PDB file of N, CA and C in Angstrom:
ATOM      1  N   ALA A 213     -96.656   4.119 -22.920  1.00 62.00           N
ATOM      2  CA  ALA A 213     -97.764   3.192 -22.733  1.00 62.00           C
ATOM      3  C   ALA A 213     -97.605   2.017 -23.689  1.00 62.00           C
ATOM      4  N   ALA A 214     -97.815   0.823 -23.200  1.00 63.00           N
ATOM      5  CA  ALA A 214     -97.688  -0.380 -24.029  1.00 63.00           C
ATOM      6  C   ALA A 214     -98.772  -0.386 -25.089  1.00 63.00           C
ATOM      7  N   LEU A 215     -98.393  -0.729 -26.288  1.00 59.00           N
ATOM      8  CA  LEU A 215     -99.350  -0.829 -27.385  1.00 59.00           C
ATOM      9  C   LEU A 215    -100.039  -2.186 -27.323  1.00 59.00           C
ATOM     10  N   PRO A 216    -101.319  -2.273 -27.692  1.00 62.00           N
ATOM     11  CA  PRO A 216    -101.983  -3.583 -27.746  1.00 62.00           C
ATOM     12  C   PRO A 216    -101.240  -4.506 -28.704  1.00 62.00           C
ATOM     13  N   LEU A 217    -101.119  -5.776 -28.332  1.00 62.00           N
ATOM     14  CA  LEU A 217    -100.383  -6.734 -29.155  1.00 62.00           C
ATOM     15  C   LEU A 217    -100.893  -6.747 -30.587  1.00 62.00           C
ATOM     16  N   SER A 218    -102.198  -6.589 -30.770  1.00 62.00           N
ATOM     17  CA  SER A 218    -102.778  -6.633 -32.118  1.00 62.00           C
ATOM     18  C   SER A 218    -102.305  -5.473 -32.989  1.00 62.00           C
ATOM     19  N   THR A 219    -101.799  -4.390 -32.378  1.00 66.00           N
ATOM     20  CA  THR A 219    -101.347  -3.240 -33.162  1.00 66.00           C
ATOM     21  C   THR A 219     -99.835  -3.199 -33.333  1.00 66.00           C
ATOM     22  N   VAL A 220     -99.118  -4.126 -32.698  1.00 77.00           N
ATOM     23  CA  VAL A 220     -97.659  -4.148 -32.815  1.00 77.00           C
ATOM     24  C   VAL A 220     -97.293  -4.773 -34.156  1.00 77.00           C
ATOM     25  N   ARG A 221     -96.711  -3.966 -35.020  1.00 82.00           N
ATOM     26  CA  ARG A 221     -96.317  -4.408 -36.358  1.00 82.00           C
ATOM     27  C   ARG A 221     -94.816  -4.190 -36.529  1.00 82.00           C
ATOM     28  N   PRO A 222     -94.177  -4.979 -37.392  1.00 86.00           N
ATOM     29  CA  PRO A 222     -92.743  -4.764 -37.609  1.00 86.00           C
ATOM     30  C   PRO A 222     -92.478  -3.386 -38.207  1.00 86.00           C
ATOM     31  N   LEU A 223     -91.447  -2.711 -37.699  1.00 90.00           N
ATOM     32  CA  LEU A 223     -90.993  -1.465 -38.307  1.00 90.00           C
ATOM     33  C   LEU A 223     -90.199  -1.773 -39.560  1.00 90.00           C
ATOM     34  N   GLY A 224     -89.557  -2.946 -39.588  1.00 93.00           N
ATOM     35  CA  GLY A 224     -88.774  -3.332 -40.743  1.00 93.00           C
ATOM     36  C   GLY A 224     -87.758  -4.397 -40.404  1.00 93.00           C
ATOM     37  N   ILE A 225     -87.001  -4.766 -41.421  1.00 95.00           N
ATOM     38  CA  ILE A 225     -85.935  -5.752 -41.275  1.00 95.00           C
ATOM     39  C   ILE A 225     -84.690  -5.035 -40.765  1.00 95.00           C
ATOM     40  N   GLY A 226     -84.021  -5.652 -39.800  1.00 96.00           N
ATOM     41  CA  GLY A 226     -82.821  -5.076 -39.214  1.00 96.00           C
ATOM     42  C   GLY A 226     -83.001  -4.895 -37.718  1.00 96.00           C
ATOM     43  N   TYR A 227     -81.953  -4.363 -37.060  1.00 95.00           N
ATOM     44  CA  TYR A 227     -81.977  -4.177 -35.611  1.00 95.00           C
ATOM     45  C   TYR A 227     -81.722  -2.715 -35.269  1.00 95.00           C
ATOM     46  N   CYS A 228     -82.118  -2.325 -34.057  1.00 96.00           N
ATOM     47  CA  CYS A 228     -81.929  -0.941 -33.611  1.00 96.00           C
ATOM     48  C   CYS A 228     -80.454  -0.613 -33.426  1.00 96.00           C
ATOM     49  N   SER A 229     -79.720  -1.510 -32.776  1.00 94.00           N
ATOM     50  CA  SER A 229     -78.323  -1.283 -32.439  1.00 94.00           C
ATOM     51  C   SER A 229     -77.724  -2.621 -32.021  1.00 94.00           C
ATOM     52  N   THR A 230     -76.420  -2.659 -31.877  1.00 90.00           N
ATOM     53  CA  THR A 230     -75.798  -3.868 -31.344  1.00 90.00           C
ATOM     54  C   THR A 230     -75.954  -3.870 -29.827  1.00 90.00           C
ATOM     55  N   THR A 231     -75.934  -5.055 -29.244  1.00 88.00           N
ATOM     56  CA  THR A 231     -76.042  -5.195 -27.789  1.00 88.00           C
ATOM     57  C   THR A 231     -74.965  -6.140 -27.294  1.00 88.00           C
ATOM     58  N   ALA A 232     -74.659  -6.036 -26.014  1.00 81.00           N
ATOM     59  CA  ALA A 232     -73.740  -6.979 -25.378  1.00 81.00           C
ATOM     60  C   ALA A 232     -74.565  -8.115 -24.798  1.00 81.00           C
ATOM     61  N   SER A 233     -74.030  -9.321 -24.846  1.00 75.00           N
ATOM     62  CA  SER A 233     -74.741 -10.436 -24.220  1.00 75.00           C
ATOM     63  C   SER A 233     -74.563 -10.339 -22.710  1.00 75.00           C
ATOM     64  N   GLY A 234     -75.440 -10.982 -22.000  1.00 71.00           N
ATOM     65  CA  GLY A 234     -75.378 -10.956 -20.548  1.00 71.00           C
ATOM     66  C   GLY A 234     -76.478 -10.093 -19.968  1.00 71.00           C
ATOM     67  N   PRO A 235     -76.612 -10.119 -18.647  1.00 70.00           N
ATOM     68  CA  PRO A 235     -77.720  -9.419 -17.999  1.00 70.00           C
ATOM     69  C   PRO A 235     -77.610  -7.904 -18.126  1.00 70.00           C
ATOM     70  N   SER A 236     -78.753  -7.248 -18.169  1.00 80.00           N
ATOM     71  CA  SER A 236     -78.807  -5.791 -18.168  1.00 80.00           C
ATOM     72  C   SER A 236     -80.040  -5.375 -17.377  1.00 80.00           C
ATOM     73  N   SER A 237     -79.974  -4.214 -16.789  1.00 90.00           N
ATOM     74  CA  SER A 237     -81.043  -3.756 -15.903  1.00 90.00           C
ATOM     75  C   SER A 237     -82.128  -3.012 -16.671  1.00 90.00           C
ATOM     76  N   CYS A 238     -83.365  -3.438 -16.507  1.00 91.00           N
ATOM     77  CA  CYS A 238     -84.497  -2.758 -17.137  1.00 91.00           C
ATOM     78  C   CYS A 238     -84.737  -1.384 -16.521  1.00 91.00           C
ATOM     79  N   GLN A 239     -84.167  -1.128 -15.346  1.00 91.00           N
ATOM     80  CA  GLN A 239     -84.339   0.167 -14.702  1.00 91.00           C
ATOM     81  C   GLN A 239     -83.189   1.130 -15.008  1.00 91.00           C
ATOM     82  N   ARG A 240     -81.985   0.602 -15.241  1.00 92.00           N
ATOM     83  CA  ARG A 240     -80.820   1.476 -15.401  1.00 92.00           C
ATOM     84  C   ARG A 240     -80.246   1.489 -16.811  1.00 92.00           C
ATOM     85  N   ALA A 241     -80.350   0.401 -17.537  1.00 92.00           N
ATOM     86  CA  ALA A 241     -79.734   0.316 -18.866  1.00 92.00           C
ATOM     87  C   ALA A 241     -80.667   0.881 -19.941  1.00 92.00           C
ATOM     88  N   SER A 242     -80.093   1.204 -21.096  1.00 95.00           N
ATOM     89  CA  SER A 242     -80.896   1.703 -22.217  1.00 95.00           C
ATOM     90  C   SER A 242     -81.068   0.651 -23.307  1.00 95.00           C
ATOM     91  N   LYS A 243     -80.389  -0.501 -23.137  1.00 96.00           N
ATOM     92  CA  LYS A 243     -80.558  -1.610 -24.077  1.00 96.00           C
ATOM     93  C   LYS A 243     -80.035  -2.877 -23.434  1.00 96.00           C
ATOM     94  N   GLY A 244     -80.426  -4.010 -24.012  1.00 94.00           N
ATOM     95  CA  GLY A 244     -79.979  -5.283 -23.478  1.00 94.00           C
ATOM     96  C   GLY A 244     -80.440  -6.427 -24.358  1.00 94.00           C
ATOM     97  N   SER A 245     -80.234  -7.637 -23.875  1.00 92.00           N
ATOM     98  CA  SER A 245     -80.575  -8.827 -24.643  1.00 92.00           C
ATOM     99  C   SER A 245     -81.084  -9.906 -23.698  1.00 92.00           C
ATOM    100  N   TRP A 246     -82.086 -10.641 -24.145  1.00 90.00           N
ATOM    101  CA  TRP A 246     -82.622 -11.749 -23.355  1.00 90.00           C
ATOM    102  C   TRP A 246     -82.339 -13.071 -24.053  1.00 90.00           C
ATOM    103  N   THR A 247     -82.026 -14.098 -23.267  1.00 83.00           N
ATOM    104  CA  THR A 247     -81.883 -15.458 -23.772  1.00 83.00           C
ATOM    105  C   THR A 247     -83.273 -16.068 -23.862  1.00 83.00           C
ATOM    106  N   MET A 248     -83.579 -16.670 -24.990  1.00 83.00           N
ATOM    107  CA  MET A 248     -84.905 -17.245 -25.206  1.00 83.00           C
ATOM    108  C   MET A 248     -84.862 -18.745 -24.947  1.00 83.00           C
ATOM    109  N   ASP A 249     -85.934 -19.285 -24.379  1.00 79.00           N
ATOM    110  CA  ASP A 249     -85.986 -20.714 -24.075  1.00 79.00           C
ATOM    111  C   ASP A 249     -86.539 -21.512 -25.263  1.00 79.00           C
ATOM    112  N   ALA A 250     -86.417 -22.819 -25.183  1.00 76.00           N
ATOM    113  CA  ALA A 250     -86.816 -23.704 -26.287  1.00 76.00           C
ATOM    114  C   ALA A 250     -88.303 -23.573 -26.615  1.00 76.00           C
ATOM    115  N   ARG A 251     -89.127 -23.339 -25.596  1.00 76.00           N
ATOM    116  CA  ARG A 251     -90.573 -23.225 -25.818  1.00 76.00           C
ATOM    117  C   ARG A 251     -90.893 -22.051 -26.754  1.00 76.00           C
ATOM    118  N   SER A 252     -90.226 -20.932 -26.537  1.00 76.00           N
ATOM    119  CA  SER A 252     -90.500 -19.762 -27.370  1.00 76.00           C
ATOM    120  C   SER A 252     -89.874 -19.885 -28.757  1.00 76.00           C
ATOM    121  N   MET A 253     -88.964 -20.839 -28.935  1.00 75.00           N
ATOM    122  CA  MET A 253     -88.276 -20.999 -30.219  1.00 75.00           C
ATOM    123  C   MET A 253     -89.059 -21.865 -31.205  1.00 75.00           C
ATOM    124  N   ARG A 254     -90.174 -22.451 -30.793  1.00 81.00           N
ATOM    125  CA  ARG A 254     -90.845 -23.438 -31.641  1.00 81.00           C
ATOM    126  C   ARG A 254     -91.460 -22.849 -32.910  1.00 81.00           C
ATOM    127  N   SER A 255     -91.801 -21.567 -32.896  1.00 84.00           N
ATOM    128  CA  SER A 255     -92.331 -20.925 -34.104  1.00 84.00           C
ATOM    129  C   SER A 255     -91.988 -19.445 -34.065  1.00 84.00           C
ATOM    130  N   MET A 256     -91.984 -18.807 -35.231  1.00 81.00           N
ATOM    131  CA  MET A 256     -91.683 -17.376 -35.273  1.00 81.00           C
ATOM    132  C   MET A 256     -92.727 -16.567 -34.498  1.00 81.00           C
ATOM    133  N   PRO A 257     -94.034 -16.821 -34.649  1.00 84.00           N
ATOM    134  CA  PRO A 257     -95.004 -16.044 -33.860  1.00 84.00           C
ATOM    135  C   PRO A 257     -94.805 -16.201 -32.349  1.00 84.00           C
ATOM    136  N   ALA A 258     -94.533 -17.424 -31.882  1.00 85.00           N
ATOM    137  CA  ALA A 258     -94.300 -17.645 -30.450  1.00 85.00           C
ATOM    138  C   ALA A 258     -93.057 -16.889 -29.990  1.00 85.00           C
ATOM    139  N   PHE A 259     -92.027 -16.907 -30.813  1.00 88.00           N
ATOM    140  CA  PHE A 259     -90.775 -16.224 -30.492  1.00 88.00           C
ATOM    141  C   PHE A 259     -90.995 -14.716 -30.378  1.00 88.00           C
ATOM    142  N   VAL A 260     -91.641 -14.136 -31.382  1.00 90.00           N
ATOM    143  CA  VAL A 260     -91.891 -12.692 -31.396  1.00 90.00           C
ATOM    144  C   VAL A 260     -92.787 -12.289 -30.221  1.00 90.00           C
ATOM    145  N   ASN A 261     -93.839 -13.058 -29.972  1.00 90.00           N
ATOM    146  CA  ASN A 261     -94.752 -12.732 -28.872  1.00 90.00           C
ATOM    147  C   ASN A 261     -94.040 -12.753 -27.523  1.00 90.00           C
ATOM    148  N   GLU A 262     -93.172 -13.737 -27.313  1.00 91.00           N
ATOM    149  CA  GLU A 262     -92.414 -13.821 -26.058  1.00 91.00           C
ATOM    150  C   GLU A 262     -91.476 -12.628 -25.920  1.00 91.00           C
ATOM    151  N   CYS A 263     -90.817 -12.266 -27.002  1.00 93.00           N
ATOM    152  CA  CYS A 263     -89.890 -11.134 -26.996  1.00 93.00           C
ATOM    153  C   CYS A 263     -90.648  -9.841 -26.665  1.00 93.00           C
ATOM    154  N   ILE A 264     -91.786  -9.636 -27.296  1.00 94.00           N
ATOM    155  CA  ILE A 264     -92.608  -8.447 -27.052  1.00 94.00           C
ATOM    156  C   ILE A 264     -93.109  -8.429 -25.610  1.00 94.00           C
ATOM    157  N   GLU A 265     -93.527  -9.572 -25.109  1.00 93.00           N
ATOM    158  CA  GLU A 265     -94.038  -9.639 -23.733  1.00 93.00           C
ATOM    159  C   GLU A 265     -92.943  -9.299 -22.718  1.00 93.00           C
ATOM    160  N   ARG A 266     -91.731  -9.744 -22.977  1.00 94.00           N
ATOM    161  CA  ARG A 266     -90.624  -9.403 -22.071  1.00 94.00           C
ATOM    162  C   ARG A 266     -90.392  -7.895 -22.070  1.00 94.00           C
ATOM    163  N   CYS A 267     -90.498  -7.281 -23.233  1.00 95.00           N
ATOM    164  CA  CYS A 267     -90.334  -5.830 -23.336  1.00 95.00           C
ATOM    165  C   CYS A 267     -91.411  -5.111 -22.532  1.00 95.00           C
ATOM    166  N   ARG A 268     -92.631  -5.575 -22.624  1.00 94.00           N
ATOM    167  CA  ARG A 268     -93.740  -4.948 -21.889  1.00 94.00           C
ATOM    168  C   ARG A 268     -93.478  -4.919 -20.387  1.00 94.00           C
ATOM    169  N   GLN A 269     -92.719  -5.904 -19.889  1.00 95.00           N
ATOM    170  CA  GLN A 269     -92.457  -6.010 -18.453  1.00 95.00           C
ATOM    171  C   GLN A 269     -91.137  -5.352 -18.034  1.00 95.00           C
ATOM    172  N   CYS A 270     -90.457  -4.735 -18.980  1.00 95.00           N
ATOM    173  CA  CYS A 270     -89.158  -4.095 -18.742  1.00 95.00           C
ATOM    174  C   CYS A 270     -89.347  -2.579 -18.830  1.00 95.00           C
ATOM    175  N   ASP A 271     -89.088  -1.876 -17.722  1.00 94.00           N
ATOM    176  CA  ASP A 271     -89.375  -0.441 -17.651  1.00 94.00           C
ATOM    177  C   ASP A 271     -88.793   0.368 -18.805  1.00 94.00           C
ATOM    178  N   ASN A 272     -87.519   0.166 -19.128  1.00 95.00           N
ATOM    179  CA  ASN A 272     -86.857   0.999 -20.131  1.00 95.00           C
ATOM    180  C   ASN A 272     -87.002   0.498 -21.563  1.00 95.00           C
ATOM    181  N   CYS A 273     -87.649  -0.617 -21.763  1.00 96.00           N
ATOM    182  CA  CYS A 273     -87.789  -1.174 -23.115  1.00 96.00           C
ATOM    183  C   CYS A 273     -88.952  -0.527 -23.857  1.00 96.00           C
ATOM    184  N   ARG A 274     -88.651  -0.026 -25.071  1.00 96.00           N
ATOM    185  CA  ARG A 274     -89.717   0.456 -25.955  1.00 96.00           C
ATOM    186  C   ARG A 274     -89.694  -0.240 -27.317  1.00 96.00           C
ATOM    187  N   TYR A 275     -88.549  -0.820 -27.669  1.00 96.00           N
ATOM    188  CA  TYR A 275     -88.386  -1.498 -28.955  1.00 96.00           C
ATOM    189  C   TYR A 275     -87.742  -2.859 -28.727  1.00 96.00           C
ATOM    190  N   VAL A 276     -88.051  -3.811 -29.601  1.00 96.00           N
ATOM    191  CA  VAL A 276     -87.324  -5.075 -29.626  1.00 96.00           C
ATOM    192  C   VAL A 276     -86.892  -5.380 -31.053  1.00 96.00           C
ATOM    193  N   SER A 277     -85.730  -6.007 -31.164  1.00 96.00           N
ATOM    194  CA  SER A 277     -85.240  -6.553 -32.424  1.00 96.00           C
ATOM    195  C   SER A 277     -85.090  -8.054 -32.198  1.00 96.00           C
ATOM    196  N   ALA A 278     -85.819  -8.845 -32.977  1.00 93.00           N
ATOM    197  CA  ALA A 278     -85.898 -10.286 -32.742  1.00 93.00           C
ATOM    198  C   ALA A 278     -85.386 -11.067 -33.943  1.00 93.00           C
ATOM    199  N   SER A 279     -84.515 -12.036 -33.681  1.00 92.00           N
ATOM    200  CA  SER A 279     -84.029 -12.951 -34.711  1.00 92.00           C
ATOM    201  C   SER A 279     -84.118 -14.373 -34.181  1.00 92.00           C
ATOM    202  N   ARG A 280     -85.039 -15.125 -34.721  1.00 87.00           N
ATOM    203  CA  ARG A 280     -85.167 -16.526 -34.299  1.00 87.00           C
ATOM    204  C   ARG A 280     -83.928 -17.314 -34.716  1.00 87.00           C
ATOM    205  N   LEU A 281     -83.384 -17.005 -35.885  1.00 87.00           N
ATOM    206  CA  LEU A 281     -82.188 -17.699 -36.368  1.00 87.00           C
ATOM    207  C   LEU A 281     -81.033 -17.561 -35.369  1.00 87.00           C
ATOM    208  N   HIS A 282     -80.885 -16.391 -34.786  1.00 86.00           N
ATOM    209  CA  HIS A 282     -79.811 -16.139 -33.823  1.00 86.00           C
ATOM    210  C   HIS A 282     -80.275 -16.314 -32.376  1.00 86.00           C
ATOM    211  N   ALA A 283     -81.518 -16.740 -32.171  1.00 86.00           N
ATOM    212  CA  ALA A 283     -82.117 -16.884 -30.828  1.00 86.00           C
ATOM    213  C   ALA A 283     -81.925 -15.604 -30.027  1.00 86.00           C
ATOM    214  N   ALA A 284     -82.095 -14.469 -30.703  1.00 88.00           N
ATOM    215  CA  ALA A 284     -81.826 -13.169 -30.095  1.00 88.00           C
ATOM    216  C   ALA A 284     -83.099 -12.354 -29.938  1.00 88.00           C
ATOM    217  N   CYS A 285     -83.305 -11.876 -28.734  1.00 93.00           N
ATOM    218  CA  CYS A 285     -84.366 -10.920 -28.430  1.00 93.00           C
ATOM    219  C   CYS A 285     -83.674  -9.747 -27.753  1.00 93.00           C
ATOM    220  N   ASP A 286     -83.388  -8.705 -28.520  1.00 95.00           N
ATOM    221  CA  ASP A 286     -82.670  -7.540 -28.013  1.00 95.00           C
ATOM    222  C   ASP A 286     -83.658  -6.415 -27.750  1.00 95.00           C
ATOM    223  N   TRP A 287     -83.461  -5.674 -26.663  1.00 96.00           N
ATOM    224  CA  TRP A 287     -84.383  -4.593 -26.325  1.00 96.00           C
ATOM    225  C   TRP A 287     -83.661  -3.249 -26.281  1.00 96.00           C
ATOM    226  N   PHE A 288     -84.446  -2.203 -26.527  1.00 96.00           N
ATOM    227  CA  PHE A 288     -83.882  -0.860 -26.630  1.00 96.00           C
ATOM    228  C   PHE A 288     -84.849   0.187 -26.082  1.00 96.00           C
ATOM    229  N   GLN A 289     -84.272   1.223 -25.499  1.00 96.00           N
ATOM    230  CA  GLN A 289     -85.074   2.362 -25.068  1.00 96.00           C
ATOM    231  C   GLN A 289     -85.288   3.314 -26.244  1.00 96.00           C
ATOM    232  N   GLU A 290     -84.284   3.444 -27.107  1.00 96.00           N
ATOM    233  CA  GLU A 290     -84.340   4.329 -28.275  1.00 96.00           C
ATOM    234  C   GLU A 290     -84.031   3.517 -29.524  1.00 96.00           C
ATOM    235  N   CYS A 291     -84.543   3.971 -30.659  1.00 96.00           N
ATOM    236  CA  CYS A 291     -84.277   3.276 -31.921  1.00 96.00           C
ATOM    237  C   CYS A 291     -84.425   4.255 -33.071  1.00 96.00           C
ATOM    238  N   LYS A 292     -83.451   4.257 -33.968  1.00 93.00           N
ATOM    239  CA  LYS A 292     -83.578   5.045 -35.199  1.00 93.00           C
ATOM    240  C   LYS A 292     -84.416   4.212 -36.158  1.00 93.00           C
ATOM    241  N   GLU A 293     -85.721   4.427 -36.114  1.00 88.00           N
ATOM    242  CA  GLU A 293     -86.669   3.559 -36.810  1.00 88.00           C
ATOM    243  C   GLU A 293     -86.418   3.444 -38.311  1.00 88.00           C
ATOM    244  N   HIS A 294     -85.844   4.482 -38.908  1.00 90.00           N
ATOM    245  CA  HIS A 294     -85.640   4.466 -40.362  1.00 90.00           C
ATOM    246  C   HIS A 294     -84.206   4.111 -40.748  1.00 90.00           C
ATOM    247  N   HIS A 295     -83.391   3.732 -39.761  1.00 93.00           N
ATOM    248  CA  HIS A 295     -81.993   3.373 -40.021  1.00 93.00           C
ATOM    249  C   HIS A 295     -81.642   2.099 -39.267  1.00 93.00           C
ATOM    250  N   LEU A 296     -82.364   1.027 -39.530  1.00 96.00           N
ATOM    251  CA  LEU A 296     -82.120  -0.240 -38.835  1.00 96.00           C
ATOM    252  C   LEU A 296     -80.847  -0.898 -39.359  1.00 96.00           C
ATOM    253  N   GLY A 297     -80.089  -1.527 -38.457  1.00 93.00           N
ATOM    254  CA  GLY A 297     -78.818  -2.152 -38.807  1.00 93.00           C
ATOM    255  C   GLY A 297     -79.000  -3.468 -39.546  1.00 93.00           C
ATOM    256  N   LEU A 298     -78.177  -3.671 -40.555  1.00 93.00           N
ATOM    257  CA  LEU A 298     -78.243  -4.899 -41.351  1.00 93.00           C
ATOM    258  C   LEU A 298     -76.945  -5.700 -41.314  1.00 93.00           C
ATOM    259  N   TYR A 299     -75.916  -5.192 -40.621  1.00 88.00           N
ATOM    260  CA  TYR A 299     -74.645  -5.913 -40.535  1.00 88.00           C
ATOM    261  C   TYR A 299     -74.765  -7.099 -39.587  1.00 88.00           C
ATOM    262  N   PHE A 300     -73.800  -8.005 -39.647  1.00 84.00           N
ATOM    263  CA  PHE A 300     -73.724  -9.152 -38.728  1.00 84.00           C
ATOM    264  C   PHE A 300     -75.013  -9.970 -38.727  1.00 84.00           C
ATOM    265  N   GLY A 301     -75.599 -10.214 -39.886  1.00 87.00           N
ATOM    266  CA  GLY A 301     -76.831 -11.000 -39.957  1.00 87.00           C
ATOM    267  C   GLY A 301     -78.078 -10.200 -39.636  1.00 87.00           C
ATOM    268  N   GLY A 302     -77.986  -8.883 -39.717  1.00 91.00           N
ATOM    269  CA  GLY A 302     -79.122  -8.024 -39.403  1.00 91.00           C
ATOM    270  C   GLY A 302     -80.345  -8.270 -40.256  1.00 91.00           C
ATOM    271  N   ASP A 303     -80.129  -8.874 -41.428  1.00 93.00           N
ATOM    272  CA  ASP A 303     -81.276  -9.154 -42.306  1.00 93.00           C
ATOM    273  C   ASP A 303     -82.138 -10.297 -41.775  1.00 93.00           C
ATOM    274  N   THR A 304     -81.730 -10.928 -40.665  1.00 93.00           N
ATOM    275  CA  THR A 304     -82.555 -11.979 -40.046  1.00 93.00           C
ATOM    276  C   THR A 304     -83.379 -11.425 -38.880  1.00 93.00           C
ATOM    277  N   TYR A 305     -83.239 -10.136 -38.590  1.00 94.00           N
ATOM    278  CA  TYR A 305     -83.955  -9.500 -37.479  1.00 94.00           C
ATOM    279  C   TYR A 305     -85.186  -8.749 -37.973  1.00 94.00           C
ATOM    280  N   LEU A 306     -86.221  -8.741 -37.138  1.00 94.00           N
ATOM    281  CA  LEU A 306     -87.370  -7.857 -37.307  1.00 94.00           C
ATOM    282  C   LEU A 306     -87.419  -6.965 -36.076  1.00 94.00           C
ATOM    283  N   THR A 307     -87.665  -5.681 -36.294  1.00 96.00           N
ATOM    284  CA  THR A 307     -87.743  -4.740 -35.183  1.00 96.00           C
ATOM    285  C   THR A 307     -89.172  -4.252 -35.009  1.00 96.00           C
ATOM    286  N   PHE A 308     -89.592  -4.164 -33.750  1.00 95.00           N
ATOM    287  CA  PHE A 308     -90.954  -3.766 -33.391  1.00 95.00           C
ATOM    288  C   PHE A 308     -90.913  -2.629 -32.378  1.00 95.00           C
ATOM    289  N   ARG A 309     -91.835  -1.675 -32.510  1.00 94.00           N
ATOM    290  CA  ARG A 309     -92.059  -0.679 -31.454  1.00 94.00           C
ATOM    291  C   ARG A 309     -93.154  -1.236 -30.559  1.00 94.00           C
ATOM    292  N   VAL A 310     -92.834  -1.458 -29.290  1.00 94.00           N
ATOM    293  CA  VAL A 310     -93.750  -2.102 -28.353  1.00 94.00           C
ATOM    294  C   VAL A 310     -94.488  -1.072 -27.498  1.00 94.00           C
ATOM    295  N   LYS A 311     -93.820   0.046 -27.216  1.00 90.00           N
ATOM    296  CA  LYS A 311     -94.426   1.091 -26.375  1.00 90.00           C
ATOM    297  C   LYS A 311     -94.256   2.449 -27.038  1.00 90.00           C
ATOM    298  N   ASP A 312     -95.265   3.296 -26.877  1.00 83.00           N
ATOM    299  CA  ASP A 312     -95.155   4.689 -27.291  1.00 83.00           C
ATOM    300  C   ASP A 312     -94.427   5.465 -26.206  1.00 83.00           C
ATOM    301  N   TYR A 313     -93.964   6.651 -26.561  1.00 69.00           N
ATOM    302  CA  TYR A 313     -93.396   7.538 -25.541  1.00 69.00           C
ATOM    303  C   TYR A 313     -94.517   7.932 -24.601  1.00 69.00           C
ATOM    304  N   SER A 314     -94.244   7.903 -23.303  1.00 59.00           N
ATOM    305  CA  SER A 314     -95.311   8.253 -22.355  1.00 59.00           C
ATOM    306  C   SER A 314     -95.045   9.604 -21.726  1.00 59.00           C
TER     307      SER A 314
END
C-alpha cells in the first residue's frame, strides 16, 4: 500500500542498488531508472516528489533512490534499508520507502 506523501521520509544517504539505464517494466522488472524532465529538476523537493509519484504508479516499485546531481530517479522492489550503496557518487542519493509490503 502506498504511504501518504507526508509520511515518506528518507531512509538515509545512498542507493538501494545499481541500475541499468533505459526502459524497464513496472510489471516484470524488479528495478529500473526513470529520466527526469527539466520541470522536476528545478528544486530538490520537486525532484523527490516527482520521483516518489512515479514509484506510486509503478506496480513493482516500493523504494526510490533519488539524486538530483545525477538527474537519477531509480526504483526498486527490494532494498537493504540498512546497507545503502555509497559508491559511484552514492553520497548524492537519498533513498525513500514509498510503499509498505501489501
